[in-house]
Coordinates of C-alpha atoms in Angstrom, one line a residue:
X1 CA 49.1 58.5 -135.1
X2 CA 47.1 61.0 -133.1
X3 CA 47.8 62.0 -129.6
X4 CA 44.6 60.4 -128.3
X5 CA 45.2 57.1 -130.1
X6 CA 48.8 56.9 -128.6
X7 CA 47.4 57.5 -125.1
X8 CA 44.6 54.9 -125.6
X9 CA 47.2 52.3 -126.7
X10 CA 49.5 53.1 -123.8
X11 CA 46.7 53.0 -121.3
X12 CA 45.1 49.9 -122.8
X13 CA 48.3 47.9 -122.6
X14 CA 49.4 49.4 -119.2
X15 CA 46.1 48.7 -117.5
X16 CA 45.0 45.7 -119.5
X17 CA 47.8 43.3 -118.5
X18 CA 47.4 43.8 -114.8
X19 CA 43.6 43.4 -115.2
X20 CA 44.2 40.0 -116.9
X21 CA 46.6 39.0 -114.0
X22 CA 43.8 39.9 -111.5
X23 CA 41.5 37.4 -113.1
X24 CA 44.0 34.6 -112.1
X25 CA 43.6 35.3 -108.4
X26 CA 41.2 33.0 -106.6
X27 CA 41.2 34.4 -103.0
X28 CA 37.9 36.4 -102.7
X29 CA 39.2 38.6 -99.9
X30 CA 42.3 39.5 -101.9
X31 CA 40.2 40.2 -104.9
X32 CA 37.9 42.5 -102.9
X33 CA 40.8 44.5 -101.7
X34 CA 42.3 44.9 -105.2
X35 CA 39.0 46.0 -106.6
X36 CA 38.6 48.5 -103.8
X37 CA 42.1 49.9 -104.5
X38 CA 41.3 50.0 -108.2
X39 CA 38.2 52.1 -107.6
X40 CA 40.1 54.5 -105.3
X41 CA 42.8 54.7 -108.0
X42 CA 40.2 55.5 -110.6
X43 CA 38.9 58.3 -108.5
X44 CA 42.6 59.4 -108.2
X45 CA 42.8 59.5 -112.0
X46 CA 39.8 61.9 -112.3
X47 CA 41.1 63.9 -109.3
X48 CA 44.4 64.4 -111.1
X49 CA 42.8 65.4 -114.4
X50 CA 40.8 68.0 -112.4
X51 CA 43.7 69.3 -110.3
X52 CA 46.5 69.6 -112.9
X53 CA 45.0 72.7 -114.6
X54 CA 44.4 74.2 -111.2
X55 CA 48.0 73.7 -110.1
X56 CA 49.3 74.8 -113.5
X57 CA 47.4 78.1 -113.3
X58 CA 48.8 78.8 -109.9
X59 CA 52.4 78.0 -110.7
X60 CA 52.3 80.0 -113.9
X61 CA 50.8 83.0 -112.0
X62 CA 53.8 82.7 -109.6
X63 CA 56.3 82.6 -112.5
X64 CA 57.1 78.9 -112.0
X65 CA 57.1 78.2 -115.7
X66 CA 59.6 77.6 -118.6
X67 CA 59.9 77.3 -122.3
X68 CA 60.1 74.1 -124.3
X69 CA 63.7 74.0 -125.5
X70 CA 62.9 71.2 -128.0
X71 CA 60.6 73.7 -129.9
X72 CA 63.1 76.6 -129.8
X73 CA 62.7 78.9 -132.9
X74 CA 59.0 78.2 -133.3
X75 CA 55.9 80.0 -131.9
X76 CA 55.3 77.0 -129.5
X77 CA 58.8 77.4 -128.2
X78 CA 58.1 80.9 -127.0
X79 CA 55.1 80.1 -125.0
X80 CA 55.6 79.9 -121.2
X81 CA 54.6 76.4 -119.9
X82 CA 53.7 75.8 -116.3
X83 CA 56.2 73.7 -114.3
X84 CA 55.9 71.6 -111.1
X85 CA 52.6 70.1 -112.3
X86 CA 53.7 66.9 -110.6
X87 CA 52.3 68.4 -107.4
X88 CA 48.8 67.5 -108.5
X89 CA 49.3 63.7 -109.0
X90 CA 51.6 63.6 -105.9
X91 CA 48.9 65.1 -103.6
X92 CA 46.1 63.0 -105.1
X93 CA 48.3 59.9 -104.8
X94 CA 48.8 60.5 -101.1
X95 CA 45.1 61.1 -100.6
X96 CA 44.3 57.8 -102.4
X97 CA 46.7 55.8 -100.3
X98 CA 45.4 57.3 -97.1
X99 CA 41.8 56.6 -98.1
X100 CA 42.6 53.0 -99.0
X101 CA 44.4 52.5 -95.7
X102 CA 41.2 53.5 -94.0
X103 CA 39.3 50.7 -95.9
X104 CA 41.5 48.1 -94.3
X105 CA 39.6 48.7 -91.0
X106 CA 36.4 47.4 -92.6
X107 CA 35.2 44.1 -94.2
X108 CA 34.9 45.1 -97.8
X109 CA 31.8 42.9 -98.5
X110 CA 30.1 44.4 -95.4
X111 CA 31.1 47.9 -96.6
X112 CA 29.5 47.3 -100.0
X113 CA 26.3 46.2 -98.4
X114 CA 26.3 49.2 -96.1
X115 CA 26.6 51.5 -99.2
X116 CA 23.9 49.6 -101.1
X117 CA 21.5 49.9 -98.1
X118 CA 21.7 53.7 -98.2
X119 CA 24.2 53.9 -95.3
X120 CA 21.9 52.2 -92.9
X121 CA 23.4 50.5 -89.9
X122 CA 27.2 50.2 -89.8
X123 CA 29.7 48.1 -91.7
X124 CA 31.6 45.3 -90.0
X125 CA 35.1 46.3 -88.8
X126 CA 38.2 44.2 -89.1
X127 CA 41.5 44.3 -87.1
X128 CA 44.5 45.6 -89.0
X129 CA 48.0 44.4 -88.2
X130 CA 50.5 46.8 -86.6
X131 CA 53.0 45.8 -89.3
X132 CA 50.7 47.0 -92.1
X133 CA 50.0 50.3 -90.3
X134 CA 53.8 50.8 -89.9
X135 CA 54.4 50.1 -93.6
X136 CA 51.6 52.5 -94.6
X137 CA 52.9 55.3 -92.4
X138 CA 56.5 54.8 -93.4
X139 CA 55.6 54.9 -97.1
X140 CA 53.4 58.0 -96.7
X141 CA 56.0 59.9 -94.7
X142 CA 58.8 59.0 -97.1
X143 CA 56.9 59.7 -100.3
X144 CA 55.3 62.9 -98.9
X145 CA 58.7 64.1 -97.7
X146 CA 60.1 63.5 -101.2
X147 CA 57.2 65.3 -102.8
X148 CA 57.8 68.3 -100.7
X149 CA 61.6 68.3 -101.5
X150 CA 60.8 68.0 -105.2
X151 CA 58.5 71.0 -105.1
X152 CA 61.1 72.9 -103.1
X153 CA 63.6 72.1 -105.8
X154 CA 61.3 73.4 -108.5
X155 CA 60.8 76.7 -106.6
X156 CA 64.3 77.2 -105.2
X157 CA 66.4 75.6 -108.0
X158 CA 68.6 73.5 -105.7
X159 CA 72.1 72.7 -106.9
X160 CA 72.6 69.3 -108.5
X161 CA 75.0 68.0 -105.9
X162 CA 72.5 68.7 -103.2
X163 CA 69.8 67.0 -105.2
X164 CA 71.7 63.7 -105.1
X165 CA 71.4 63.5 -101.3
X166 CA 67.8 64.7 -100.9
X167 CA 66.5 61.2 -101.1
X168 CA 68.7 60.3 -98.1
X169 CA 66.8 62.6 -95.9
X170 CA 63.4 61.6 -97.4
X171 CA 64.2 57.9 -96.8
X172 CA 64.8 58.3 -93.0
X173 CA 61.1 57.5 -92.1
X174 CA 61.4 54.3 -94.1
X175 CA 64.6 53.3 -92.5
X176 CA 63.4 54.0 -89.0
X177 CA 60.1 52.1 -89.5
X178 CA 61.5 49.2 -91.6
X179 CA 60.9 46.0 -89.7
X180 CA 61.5 43.4 -92.4
X181 CA 64.4 41.1 -93.0
X182 CA 67.9 42.5 -93.4
X183 CA 69.4 39.6 -95.2
X184 CA 69.5 38.2 -98.8
X185 CA 69.1 34.8 -100.3
X186 CA 72.5 33.8 -101.9
X187 CA 72.1 32.6 -105.5
X188 CA 72.2 28.8 -105.7
X189 CA 75.0 28.7 -108.2
X190 CA 77.3 30.6 -105.7
X191 CA 76.3 28.3 -102.9
X192 CA 77.1 25.3 -105.0
X193 CA 80.7 26.5 -105.7
X194 CA 82.0 25.3 -102.4
X195 CA 83.0 28.7 -101.1
X196 CA 81.3 28.2 -97.8
X197 CA 78.6 30.7 -98.5
X198 CA 75.3 30.2 -96.6
X199 CA 72.0 30.0 -98.4
X200 CA 70.9 33.1 -96.5
X201 CA 73.3 35.9 -95.7
X202 CA 72.5 38.4 -93.0
X203 CA 73.6 41.9 -93.9
X204 CA 72.3 43.8 -90.9
X205 CA 73.0 47.5 -91.2
X206 CA 74.5 47.1 -94.7
X207 CA 71.0 46.1 -95.9
X208 CA 69.7 49.5 -94.8
X209 CA 72.6 51.2 -96.5
X210 CA 71.5 49.3 -99.7
X211 CA 68.0 50.6 -99.1
X212 CA 69.2 54.2 -99.0
X213 CA 71.3 53.7 -102.2
X214 CA 68.2 52.2 -103.9
X215 CA 66.0 55.2 -103.0
X216 CA 68.7 57.6 -104.2
X217 CA 69.1 55.8 -107.5
X218 CA 65.4 55.4 -108.2
X219 CA 64.6 59.0 -107.4
X220 CA 67.4 60.5 -109.5
X221 CA 67.2 57.9 -112.3
X222 CA 63.7 59.2 -113.3
X223 CA 65.0 62.7 -113.1
X224 CA 68.0 62.3 -115.4
X225 CA 66.1 60.4 -118.1
X226 CA 64.1 63.4 -119.1
X227 CA 63.8 66.4 -121.4
X228 CA 61.2 65.2 -123.9
X229 CA 57.5 65.7 -123.6
X230 CA 55.9 62.8 -121.9
X231 CA 59.1 60.9 -121.1
X232 CA 59.2 61.3 -117.3
X233 CA 55.6 60.4 -116.8
X234 CA 55.6 57.8 -119.6
X235 CA 58.5 55.8 -118.1
X236 CA 56.9 56.0 -114.6
X237 CA 53.6 54.7 -116.0
X238 CA 55.2 51.8 -117.7
X239 CA 57.3 50.8 -114.7
X240 CA 54.4 51.1 -112.4
X241 CA 52.2 48.9 -114.6
X242 CA 55.1 46.4 -114.9
X243 CA 55.6 46.2 -111.1
X244 CA 51.8 45.9 -110.6
X245 CA 51.7 43.1 -113.1
X246 CA 54.5 41.3 -111.3
X247 CA 52.8 41.7 -108.0
X248 CA 49.5 40.4 -109.2
X249 CA 51.1 37.4 -110.9
X250 CA 53.0 36.6 -107.7
X251 CA 49.8 36.8 -105.6
X252 CA 48.0 34.6 -108.1
X253 CA 50.8 32.1 -108.2
X254 CA 53.9 31.2 -106.2
X255 CA 53.4 33.9 -103.5
X256 CA 49.8 33.3 -102.8
X257 CA 50.4 30.4 -100.4
X258 CA 52.9 32.3 -98.2
X259 CA 51.1 35.0 -96.3
X260 CA 54.2 37.1 -95.6
X261 CA 55.4 37.1 -99.2
X262 CA 51.8 37.6 -100.5
X263 CA 51.2 40.6 -98.2
X264 CA 54.4 42.3 -99.4
X265 CA 53.3 42.0 -103.0
X266 CA 49.8 43.2 -102.1
X267 CA 51.1 46.2 -100.3
X268 CA 53.3 47.1 -103.3
X269 CA 50.2 46.8 -105.5
X270 CA 48.4 49.2 -103.2
X271 CA 51.1 51.8 -104.1
X272 CA 51.4 51.0 -107.8
X273 CA 47.7 51.2 -108.7
X274 CA 47.2 54.8 -107.6
X275 CA 50.7 55.7 -109.0
X276 CA 49.8 54.4 -112.4
X277 CA 46.3 56.0 -112.3
X278 CA 47.5 59.5 -111.2
X279 CA 50.5 59.4 -113.6
X280 CA 48.2 58.5 -116.5
X281 CA 46.0 61.5 -115.5
X282 CA 49.1 63.7 -115.7
X283 CA 50.0 62.2 -119.1
X284 CA 46.7 63.7 -120.4
X285 CA 48.5 67.1 -120.1
X286 CA 52.2 66.1 -120.4
X287 CA 52.0 64.0 -123.6
X288 CA 53.3 65.7 -126.7
X289 CA 52.6 68.5 -127.3
X290 CA 52.9 69.1 -123.5
X291 CA 50.7 71.7 -121.8
X292 CA 52.5 71.3 -118.5
X293 CA 56.0 70.3 -117.3
X294 CA 56.0 67.7 -114.5
X295 CA 59.1 69.2 -112.8
X296 CA 61.3 67.6 -110.2
X297 CA 58.2 67.5 -108.0
X298 CA 57.0 64.6 -110.1
X299 CA 60.2 62.8 -110.8
X300 CA 61.3 62.7 -107.2
X301 CA 57.9 61.6 -106.0
X302 CA 57.5 58.9 -108.6
X303 CA 61.0 57.6 -108.2
X304 CA 60.7 57.4 -104.4
X305 CA 57.3 55.6 -104.7
X306 CA 58.7 53.0 -107.0
X307 CA 61.6 52.5 -104.6
X308 CA 59.3 52.1 -101.6
X309 CA 57.2 49.6 -103.5
X310 CA 60.2 47.5 -104.2
X311 CA 61.7 47.7 -100.7
X312 CA 58.5 47.0 -98.8
X313 CA 57.4 44.5 -101.4
X314 CA 60.8 42.7 -100.9
X315 CA 61.7 42.4 -104.6
X316 CA 64.3 45.0 -105.1
X317 CA 66.4 42.8 -107.5
X318 CA 63.4 42.4 -109.8
X319 CA 62.7 46.1 -109.6
X320 CA 66.2 46.9 -110.9
X321 CA 65.4 44.6 -113.9
X322 CA 62.4 46.7 -114.7
X323 CA 64.6 49.8 -114.5
X324 CA 67.3 48.6 -116.9
X325 CA 67.0 51.7 -119.2
X326 CA 67.4 53.9 -116.1
X327 CA 70.4 51.8 -114.9
X328 CA 72.0 52.1 -118.3
X329 CA 71.3 55.8 -118.6
X330 CA 72.8 56.4 -115.1
X331 CA 76.0 54.4 -115.9
X332 CA 76.3 56.0 -119.3
X333 CA 75.8 59.5 -117.8
X334 CA 78.5 59.1 -115.1
X335 CA 81.3 60.8 -117.0
X336 CA 79.1 64.0 -117.3
X337 CA 77.6 63.7 -113.8
X338 CA 81.1 63.6 -112.3
X339 CA 82.3 66.4 -114.6
X340 CA 84.9 64.2 -116.3
X341 CA 83.1 65.4 -119.5
X342 CA 81.6 68.9 -119.6
X343 CA 78.0 68.7 -118.5
X344 CA 75.5 71.5 -119.5
X345 CA 72.5 72.4 -117.5
X346 CA 70.1 70.9 -120.0
X347 CA 71.4 67.7 -121.8
X348 CA 69.0 68.1 -124.7
X349 CA 69.3 67.4 -128.4
X350 CA 69.3 70.2 -131.0
X351 CA 66.0 71.2 -132.6
X352 CA 66.0 72.2 -136.3
X353 CA 63.0 74.6 -136.9
X354 CA 63.2 74.1 -140.6
X355 CA 62.5 70.4 -140.5
X356 CA 60.9 70.0 -137.0
X357 CA 63.3 67.2 -136.2
X358 CA 65.7 66.7 -133.3
X359 CA 69.4 65.7 -133.8
X360 CA 72.2 65.0 -131.3
X361 CA 74.7 67.8 -130.7
X362 CA 78.0 67.9 -132.5
X363 CA 79.5 66.8 -129.2
X364 CA 76.6 64.7 -128.0
X365 CA 75.6 64.6 -124.3
X366 CA 76.0 61.2 -122.6
X367 CA 72.4 60.1 -122.0
X368 CA 69.9 57.6 -123.5
X369 CA 67.9 60.3 -125.2
X370 CA 70.8 61.5 -127.3
X371 CA 72.1 58.0 -127.8
X372 CA 68.8 57.0 -129.3
X373 CA 69.1 59.8 -131.9
X374 CA 72.7 58.7 -132.7
X375 CA 71.7 55.1 -133.2
X376 CA 68.4 55.6 -135.1
X377 CA 68.7 59.0 -136.7
X378 CA 66.8 62.2 -136.5
X379 CA 63.2 62.3 -135.6
X380 CA 60.5 64.5 -134.1
X381 CA 60.1 64.9 -130.4
X382 CA 57.0 62.7 -130.1
X383 CA 58.8 59.9 -132.1
X384 CA 61.8 60.2 -129.9
X385 CA 59.7 59.8 -126.7
X386 CA 57.9 56.7 -128.2
X387 CA 61.3 55.1 -129.1
X388 CA 62.6 55.5 -125.6
X389 CA 59.4 54.2 -124.1
X390 CA 59.4 51.2 -126.4
X391 CA 62.9 50.4 -125.1
X392 CA 61.3 50.7 -121.6
X393 CA 58.6 48.3 -122.5
X394 CA 61.1 45.8 -124.1
X395 CA 63.2 46.0 -121.0
X396 CA 60.2 45.2 -118.7
X397 CA 59.3 42.3 -121.0
X398 CA 62.9 41.0 -120.8
X399 CA 62.7 41.4 -117.0
X400 CA 59.7 39.2 -116.8
X401 CA 61.4 36.6 -119.0
X402 CA 64.6 36.5 -116.9
X403 CA 62.6 36.6 -113.6
X404 CA 60.4 33.6 -114.4
X405 CA 63.0 31.6 -116.3
X406 CA 65.4 31.7 -113.4
X407 CA 62.7 31.1 -110.7
X408 CA 63.7 28.1 -108.7
X409 CA 67.1 27.9 -110.3
X410 CA 68.7 31.1 -109.3
X411 CA 67.5 31.3 -105.7

């Protein structure tokens, strides 16, 4: 299957399912906002496609480049490939979110009429809630901070132990600005055990500790499930589309009648649409054979954006279901991450130039990429990426099944 066909299938499924969920929404005002965000995101896709080559040429000129270790021993493996290309989608994403935030100050229908009239008169303005402005500013500050730290890591090559705590500093704006609830709904089966547990448990500051832990996990989980062309951006795209689908289904269904819950899912959608669009633009260059490496710039930015969407959308438990491969990979990697088992700088499989296939090392590294090779046998780099991403898709499908089967019974 050609590169173009693979991308068309990935994009068709990723964008098609949320588009179907959108058709289930009946609120005209909500539909207008989602369409406006989709148009801004579409512009973000084209902006990313335009900017990635520009960033790549600059980083390569500054020596920020590397060689593809999964092609070692071939002519392709000797070519320098620009790194830190994630700076392009990161900057375009922030621009998209800022532009869409500005649209909240106007009535969308009036704004459309204003454009159709050739910009005559002035569009009708609308009040925007302080809570929404705070959420936007907290998200922008946190994600922008993480994007900067990721690029600094690509340039300065920060030590691994330091990398683990970078999200702590980046999440400070989110923690300071967070004004939502700090409690959790206790699962109904536990309440019914007669242990004296309340239906709602207030955690206070412990909830914010949980928020920090979630941002640290999401940011690093994308970063450690990597090393194959298209894998970092591919998993981000799939998770972003799954979260977007979940949000739109919630808005069209059970959350639509509760403004506070609905608004949380809508805000999460406003982050996921530009993330999916800009990531897909990056995939145009990062899919096998990769012309750019996304770098820690992208993995940190993408992981933090997903975490912020889950926290401010108030569905962090469901988010972890979508991230089951990342959770498994993190737990499976712990012996190496904590140096119980020797951990090399690059936990990559071995490439055989004679066959063009990848195989696990004689003493395999403890991660999902190498485990996939152990379980399913040798394969090419593109096939390996597709296998891992299929697991990601299956996990997201399972998450939807679990989430909706337990709805009303679990909490």
